[in-house]
PDB file of C-alpha atoms in Angstrom:
ATOM      1  CA  MET N   1     -38.697 -33.438  53.546  1.00 42.00           C
ATOM      2  CA  LEU N   2     -38.743 -33.715  57.352  1.00 41.00           C
ATOM      3  CA  LYS N   3     -38.342 -37.466  57.023  1.00 47.00           C
ATOM      4  CA  PHE N   4     -35.334 -36.863  54.787  1.00 42.00           C
ATOM      5  CA  LEU N   5     -33.647 -34.461  57.230  1.00 40.00           C
ATOM      6  CA  ALA N   6     -34.343 -36.749  60.165  1.00 42.00           C
ATOM      7  CA  LYS N   7     -32.559 -39.546  58.319  1.00 46.00           C
ATOM      8  CA  LEU N   8     -29.396 -37.437  58.020  1.00 46.00           C
ATOM      9  CA  LEU N   9     -29.382 -36.930  61.769  1.00 42.00           C
ATOM     10  CA  LEU N  10     -29.771 -40.665  62.317  1.00 40.00           C
ATOM     11  CA  VAL N  11     -26.972 -41.453  59.861  1.00 48.00           C
ATOM     12  CA  LEU N  12     -24.586 -39.011  61.500  1.00 45.00           C
ATOM     13  CA  CYS N  13     -25.364 -40.069  65.053  1.00 45.00           C
ATOM     14  CA  PHE N  14     -25.665 -43.801  64.696  1.00 41.00           C
ATOM     15  CA  SER N  15     -23.464 -44.966  61.813  1.00 48.00           C
ATOM     16  CA  THR N  16     -20.577 -45.784  64.137  1.00 44.00           C
ATOM     17  CA  ALA N  17     -22.929 -47.762  66.354  1.00 46.00           C
ATOM     18  CA  ILE N  18     -24.257 -49.634  63.307  1.00 43.00           C
ATOM     19  CA  TYR N  19     -20.718 -50.547  62.275  1.00 48.00           C
ATOM     20  CA  ALA N  20     -20.074 -51.701  65.824  1.00 45.00           C
ATOM     21  CA  GLU N  21     -23.177 -53.885  65.854  1.00 47.00           C
ATOM     22  CA  GLN N  22     -22.094 -55.594  62.635  1.00 48.00           C
ATOM     23  CA  GLN N  23     -18.788 -56.600  64.209  1.00 47.00           C
ATOM     24  CA  PRO N  24     -18.395 -59.584  66.536  1.00 51.00           C
ATOM     25  CA  LEU N  25     -17.144 -58.963  70.066  1.00 68.00           C
ATOM     26  CA  PHE N  26     -13.396 -58.485  70.148  1.00 79.00           C
ATOM     27  CA  ASP N  27     -10.841 -59.149  72.827  1.00 82.00           C
ATOM     28  CA  PHE N  28      -9.297 -55.779  73.608  1.00 84.00           C
ATOM     29  CA  ASN N  29      -5.833 -57.115  74.533  1.00 85.00           C
ATOM     30  CA  GLU N  30      -5.627 -59.268  71.420  1.00 89.00           C
ATOM     31  CA  GLU N  31      -6.704 -56.405  69.147  1.00 88.00           C
ATOM     32  CA  TYR N  32      -4.303 -54.026  70.919  1.00 89.00           C
ATOM     33  CA  GLN N  33      -1.394 -56.384  70.268  1.00 91.00           C
ATOM     34  CA  LYS N  34      -2.291 -56.670  66.571  1.00 92.00           C
ATOM     35  CA  ALA N  35      -2.850 -52.920  66.272  1.00 91.00           C
ATOM     36  CA  THR N  36       0.447 -51.924  67.871  1.00 92.00           C
ATOM     37  CA  LYS N  37       2.879 -54.758  67.101  1.00 94.00           C
ATOM     38  CA  GLN N  38       1.621 -55.654  63.620  1.00 94.00           C
ATOM     39  CA  ASN N  39       0.205 -52.244  62.669  1.00 95.00           C
ATOM     40  CA  ASP N  40      -2.970 -54.131  61.645  1.00 94.00           C
ATOM     41  CA  ALA N  41      -5.512 -51.620  60.250  1.00 96.00           C
ATOM     42  CA  GLU N  42      -8.507 -53.857  60.971  1.00 95.00           C
ATOM     43  CA  ALA N  43      -7.442 -54.262  64.610  1.00 94.00           C
ATOM     44  CA  GLN N  44      -6.889 -50.493  64.874  1.00 96.00           C
ATOM     45  CA  TYR N  45     -10.418 -49.956  63.564  1.00 96.00           C
ATOM     46  CA  HIS N  46     -11.777 -52.458  66.117  1.00 94.00           C
ATOM     47  CA  LEU N  47     -10.021 -50.585  68.928  1.00 93.00           C
ATOM     48  CA  GLY N  48     -11.601 -47.372  67.655  1.00 94.00           C
ATOM     49  CA  LEU N  49     -15.018 -49.010  67.814  1.00 93.00           C
ATOM     50  CA  MET N  50     -14.418 -50.237  71.353  1.00 90.00           C
ATOM     51  CA  TYR N  51     -13.428 -46.770  72.516  1.00 92.00           C
ATOM     52  CA  ALA N  52     -16.301 -45.136  70.598  1.00 92.00           C
ATOM     53  CA  ASP N  53     -18.984 -47.340  72.139  1.00 88.00           C
ATOM     54  CA  GLY N  54     -17.312 -47.542  75.545  1.00 85.00           C
ATOM     55  CA  SER N  55     -17.129 -51.336  75.544  1.00 79.00           C
ATOM     56  CA  TYR N  56     -13.566 -51.208  76.892  1.00 67.00           C
ATOM     57  CA  THR N  57     -13.523 -47.896  78.724  1.00 50.00           C
ATOM     58  CA  LYS N  58     -16.163 -48.742  81.289  1.00 48.00           C
ATOM     59  CA  ARG N  59     -16.373 -47.105  84.658  1.00 42.00           C
ATOM     60  CA  ARG N  60     -17.820 -48.743  87.729  1.00 38.00           C
ATOM     61  CA  HIS N  61     -20.286 -47.084  90.014  1.00 42.00           C
ATOM     62  CA  PHE N  62     -22.658 -48.201  92.722  1.00 42.00           C
ATOM     63  CA  LYS N  63     -26.187 -48.548  91.393  1.00 45.00           C
ATOM     64  CA  ALA N  64     -27.546 -48.163  94.877  1.00 45.00           C
ATOM     65  CA  VAL N  65     -25.907 -48.402  98.236  1.00 45.00           C
ATOM     66  CA  GLU N  66     -28.663 -50.627  99.608  1.00 47.00           C
ATOM     67  CA  ASN N  67     -28.249 -53.135  96.765  1.00 50.00           C
ATOM     68  CA  GLY N  68     -24.566 -53.511  97.560  1.00 50.00           C
ATOM     69  CA  PHE N  69     -23.416 -54.303  93.997  1.00 48.00           C
ATOM     70  CA  GLU N  70     -21.694 -52.484  91.189  1.00 51.00           C
ATOM     71  CA  GLN N  71     -22.948 -52.019  87.679  1.00 50.00           C
ATOM     72  CA  GLN N  72     -20.832 -51.528  84.559  1.00 56.00           C
ATOM     73  CA  GLU N  73     -21.576 -48.374  82.620  1.00 64.00           C
ATOM     74  CA  ALA N  74     -20.118 -47.789  79.182  1.00 71.00           C
ATOM     75  CA  LYS N  75     -18.307 -44.487  78.821  1.00 85.00           C
ATOM     76  CA  PRO N  76     -17.126 -43.639  75.307  1.00 91.00           C
ATOM     77  CA  ASN N  77     -13.664 -42.157  74.863  1.00 93.00           C
ATOM     78  CA  TYR N  78     -13.881 -40.358  71.516  1.00 96.00           C
ATOM     79  CA  THR N  79     -10.348 -38.956  71.741  1.00 96.00           C
ATOM     80  CA  GLN N  80      -8.912 -42.481  71.834  1.00 95.00           C
ATOM     81  CA  ALA N  81     -11.431 -43.634  69.216  1.00 96.00           C
ATOM     82  CA  LYS N  82     -10.269 -40.864  66.873  1.00 97.00           C
ATOM     83  CA  GLN N  83      -6.612 -41.833  67.299  1.00 97.00           C
ATOM     84  CA  TRP N  84      -7.276 -45.461  66.385  1.00 96.00           C
ATOM     85  CA  PHE N  85      -9.688 -44.662  63.557  1.00 97.00           C
ATOM     86  CA  GLU N  86      -7.089 -42.268  62.159  1.00 97.00           C
ATOM     87  CA  LYS N  87      -4.344 -44.921  62.212  1.00 97.00           C
ATOM     88  CA  ALA N  88      -6.599 -47.378  60.374  1.00 98.00           C
ATOM     89  CA  ALA N  89      -7.977 -44.725  58.007  1.00 98.00           C
ATOM     90  CA  ASN N  90      -4.469 -43.675  56.984  1.00 98.00           C
ATOM     91  CA  GLN N  91      -3.866 -47.297  55.985  1.00 97.00           C
ATOM     92  CA  GLY N  92      -6.954 -47.222  53.765  1.00 97.00           C
ATOM     93  CA  ASN N  93      -9.487 -48.939  56.033  1.00 97.00           C
ATOM     94  CA  ILE N  94     -12.820 -47.789  54.571  1.00 97.00           C
ATOM     95  CA  ALA N  95     -14.962 -48.316  57.672  1.00 96.00           C
ATOM     96  CA  ALA N  96     -12.427 -46.368  59.758  1.00 97.00           C
ATOM     97  CA  GLN N  97     -12.446 -43.531  57.220  1.00 98.00           C
ATOM     98  CA  HIS N  98     -16.224 -43.188  57.518  1.00 97.00           C
ATOM     99  CA  SER N  99     -16.137 -43.526  61.319  1.00 97.00           C
ATOM    100  CA  LEU N 100     -13.462 -40.824  61.503  1.00 98.00           C
ATOM    101  CA  ALA N 101     -15.626 -38.592  59.292  1.00 97.00           C
ATOM    102  CA  LEU N 102     -18.519 -39.014  61.739  1.00 97.00           C
ATOM    103  CA  LEU N 103     -16.340 -37.915  64.646  1.00 97.00           C
ATOM    104  CA  TYR N 104     -15.419 -34.757  62.720  1.00 97.00           C
ATOM    105  CA  TYR N 105     -19.071 -34.038  61.797  1.00 96.00           C
ATOM    106  CA  ASN N 106     -20.156 -34.402  65.411  1.00 96.00           C
ATOM    107  CA  GLY N 107     -17.076 -32.805  67.023  1.00 97.00           C
ATOM    108  CA  GLN N 108     -16.465 -35.919  69.108  1.00 96.00           C
ATOM    109  CA  GLY N 109     -12.872 -36.335  70.291  1.00 96.00           C
ATOM    110  CA  THR N 110     -11.874 -33.466  68.034  1.00 96.00           C
ATOM    111  CA  LYS N 111     -12.901 -29.993  66.958  1.00 97.00           C
ATOM    112  CA  GLN N 112     -15.971 -30.128  64.711  1.00 96.00           C
ATOM    113  CA  SER N 113     -14.939 -29.851  61.065  1.00 96.00           C
ATOM    114  CA  TYR N 114     -17.265 -30.634  58.187  1.00 96.00           C
ATOM    115  CA  SER N 115     -14.451 -30.102  55.687  1.00 95.00           C
ATOM    116  CA  LYS N 116     -12.311 -32.821  57.336  1.00 97.00           C
ATOM    117  CA  GLY N 117     -15.349 -35.067  57.702  1.00 97.00           C
ATOM    118  CA  ILE N 118     -16.152 -34.654  54.012  1.00 97.00           C
ATOM    119  CA  GLU N 119     -12.506 -35.311  53.128  1.00 97.00           C
ATOM    120  CA  TRP N 120     -12.544 -38.670  54.949  1.00 98.00           C
ATOM    121  CA  ASP N 121     -16.034 -39.639  53.779  1.00 97.00           C
ATOM    122  CA  THR N 122     -15.044 -38.866  50.180  1.00 97.00           C
ATOM    123  CA  LYS N 123     -12.130 -41.318  50.480  1.00 98.00           C
ATOM    124  CA  ALA N 124     -14.475 -44.026  51.785  1.00 98.00           C
ATOM    125  CA  ALA N 125     -17.201 -43.162  49.255  1.00 97.00           C
ATOM    126  CA  LYS N 126     -14.785 -43.363  46.309  1.00 97.00           C
ATOM    127  CA  LYS N 127     -13.855 -46.857  47.463  1.00 97.00           C
ATOM    128  CA  GLY N 128     -17.517 -47.857  47.370  1.00 96.00           C
ATOM    129  CA  ASP N 129     -18.787 -47.387  50.942  1.00 96.00           C
ATOM    130  CA  ALA N 130     -22.543 -46.905  50.449  1.00 96.00           C
ATOM    131  CA  VAL N 131     -23.071 -45.337  53.892  1.00 96.00           C
ATOM    132  CA  ALA N 132     -20.341 -42.747  53.219  1.00 97.00           C
ATOM    133  CA  GLN N 133     -21.858 -42.085  49.781  1.00 97.00           C
ATOM    134  CA  TYR N 134     -25.295 -41.578  51.301  1.00 97.00           C
ATOM    135  CA  THR N 135     -23.910 -39.347  54.066  1.00 97.00           C
ATOM    136  CA  LEU N 136     -22.085 -37.136  51.552  1.00 97.00           C
ATOM    137  CA  ALA N 137     -25.167 -36.935  49.350  1.00 97.00           C
ATOM    138  CA  THR N 138     -27.289 -35.849  52.298  1.00 96.00           C
ATOM    139  CA  ILE N 139     -24.749 -33.259  53.436  1.00 97.00           C
ATOM    140  CA  TYR N 140     -24.586 -31.721  49.951  1.00 97.00           C
ATOM    141  CA  TYR N 141     -28.356 -31.884  49.581  1.00 97.00           C
ATOM    142  CA  LYS N 142     -28.968 -30.087  52.849  1.00 95.00           C
ATOM    143  CA  GLY N 143     -25.908 -27.817  52.688  1.00 95.00           C
ATOM    144  CA  THR N 144     -24.742 -28.840  56.159  1.00 92.00           C
ATOM    145  CA  GLY N 145     -21.305 -27.337  56.780  1.00 91.00           C
ATOM    146  CA  VAL N 146     -20.809 -26.990  53.047  1.00 93.00           C
ATOM    147  CA  LYS N 147     -22.330 -25.035  50.167  1.00 95.00           C
ATOM    148  CA  GLN N 148     -25.552 -26.692  49.041  1.00 96.00           C
ATOM    149  CA  ASN N 149     -24.965 -28.584  45.809  1.00 97.00           C
ATOM    150  CA  TYR N 150     -27.777 -30.663  44.298  1.00 97.00           C
ATOM    151  CA  PHE N 151     -25.492 -31.929  41.517  1.00 96.00           C
ATOM    152  CA  LYS N 152     -22.999 -33.454  43.982  1.00 97.00           C
ATOM    153  CA  ALA N 153     -25.909 -34.752  46.055  1.00 97.00           C
ATOM    154  CA  LYS N 154     -27.299 -36.485  42.971  1.00 97.00           C
ATOM    155  CA  GLN N 155     -23.882 -37.937  42.132  1.00 97.00           C
ATOM    156  CA  TRP N 156     -23.508 -39.571  45.570  1.00 97.00           C
ATOM    157  CA  PHE N 157     -27.162 -40.638  45.886  1.00 97.00           C
ATOM    158  CA  THR N 158     -26.741 -42.353  42.505  1.00 97.00           C
ATOM    159  CA  LYS N 159     -23.639 -44.226  43.684  1.00 97.00           C
ATOM    160  CA  ALA N 160     -25.360 -45.361  46.899  1.00 97.00           C
ATOM    161  CA  ALA N 161     -28.547 -46.306  45.000  1.00 96.00           C
ATOM    162  CA  GLU N 162     -26.482 -48.433  42.604  1.00 96.00           C
ATOM    163  CA  GLN N 163     -25.524 -50.465  45.676  1.00 94.00           C
ATOM    164  CA  ASN N 164     -29.205 -50.905  46.587  1.00 94.00           C
ATOM    165  CA  TYR N 165     -29.058 -48.490  49.526  1.00 93.00           C
ATOM    166  CA  SER N 166     -32.832 -48.071  49.818  1.00 87.00           C
ATOM    167  CA  ASP N 167     -32.943 -44.548  51.295  1.00 92.00           C
ATOM    168  CA  ALA N 168     -30.618 -43.351  48.528  1.00 94.00           C
ATOM    169  CA  LYS N 169     -33.043 -44.581  45.857  1.00 92.00           C
ATOM    170  CA  GLU N 170     -35.895 -42.673  47.484  1.00 92.00           C
ATOM    171  CA  ASN N 171     -33.893 -39.449  47.775  1.00 95.00           C
ATOM    172  CA  LEU N 172     -32.385 -39.773  44.302  1.00 95.00           C
ATOM    173  CA  VAL N 173     -35.854 -39.211  42.844  1.00 95.00           C
ATOM    174  CA  ILE N 174     -36.266 -36.011  44.894  1.00 95.00           C
ATOM    175  CA  VAL N 175     -32.849 -34.549  44.064  1.00 96.00           C
ATOM    176  CA  THR N 176     -33.129 -35.484  40.358  1.00 96.00           C
ATOM    177  CA  LYS N 177     -36.254 -33.314  40.094  1.00 95.00           C
ATOM    178  CA  LYS N 178     -34.365 -30.403  41.663  1.00 95.00           C
ATOM    179  CA  VAL N 179     -31.380 -30.868  39.337  1.00 95.00           C
ATOM    180  CA  ASN N 180     -33.659 -31.070  36.286  1.00 95.00           C
ATOM    181  CA  ALA N 181     -35.399 -27.849  37.349  1.00 94.00           C
ATOM    182  CA  ILE N 182     -32.031 -26.060  37.703  1.00 93.00           C
ATOM    183  CA  VAL N 183     -30.855 -27.313  34.283  1.00 92.00           C
ATOM    184  CA  ALA N 184     -34.144 -26.254  32.641  1.00 92.00           C
ATOM    185  CA  LYS N 185     -33.855 -22.788  34.208  1.00 90.00           C
ATOM    186  CA  GLN N 186     -30.240 -22.429  33.012  1.00 88.00           C
ATOM    187  CA  GLN N 187     -31.210 -23.496  29.478  1.00 88.00           C
ATOM    188  CA  ALA N 188     -34.083 -21.008  29.437  1.00 86.00           C
ATOM    189  CA  LYS N 189     -31.698 -18.205  30.507  1.00 83.00           C
ATOM    190  CA  LYS N 190     -29.198 -19.210  27.807  1.00 82.00           C
ATOM    191  CA  LYS N 191     -31.908 -19.232  25.171  1.00 81.00           C
ATOM    192  CA  GLN N 192     -33.124 -15.812  26.326  1.00 80.00           C
ATOM    193  CA  ALA N 193     -29.569 -14.394  26.232  1.00 73.00           C
ATOM    194  CA  SER N 194     -29.021 -15.881  22.780  1.00 71.00           C
ATOM    195  CA  ASN N 195     -32.264 -14.334  21.506  1.00 69.00           C
ATOM    196  CA  ASN N 196     -31.275 -10.948  22.956  1.00 67.00           C
ATOM    197  CA  ASP N 197     -27.827 -11.099  21.292  1.00 61.00           C
ATOM    198  CA  CYS N 198     -29.164 -11.834  17.841  1.00 57.00           C
ATOM    199  CA  GLY N 199     -32.039  -9.388  18.160  1.00 56.00           C
ATOM    200  CA  CYS N 200     -34.580 -12.198  17.807  1.00 55.00           C
ATOM    201  CA  TYR N 201     -37.797 -11.660  19.747  1.00 52.00           C
TER     202      TYR N 201
END
């Protein structure tokens, strides 16, 4: 169970970084031109990534006065990242939708809002994004910022598992047992109520 909860934390904190690592390095000026002049959703998403990981918004500082040289330090700008993710997400870019959801979950560049995060992740998950599906499943399983719902958790773990998302397969087994236990309990209550109504003991 601890392993399971730790994985949610990792998903929420590092999914944007994972997306960034999967992307090649982009030229900021080129992507900016595409994003603004052509309203290119992919370029808008790339700009969001660059702002989120600080690869463009770097600040210089002296590492040490005696060394006499400057070092680049990445400084994320989540407010700008959110703006660009939002532009791309509104055009249906799945990766941007999930990245925007993460910003809402973590309250980065915006006020923390699980409901808005879930809204954006649901859009990405319905389009087949396995990471968004797994994130939603975990949120519903744990009841983080939302009412705990093992049935919804099972639904999204199933979708992610169907795409061979390994952690989803593992957790699907756990949540299926919980769902089966709930169903069995409900059926037992129904049977008991039915017996009471007909006077059968």
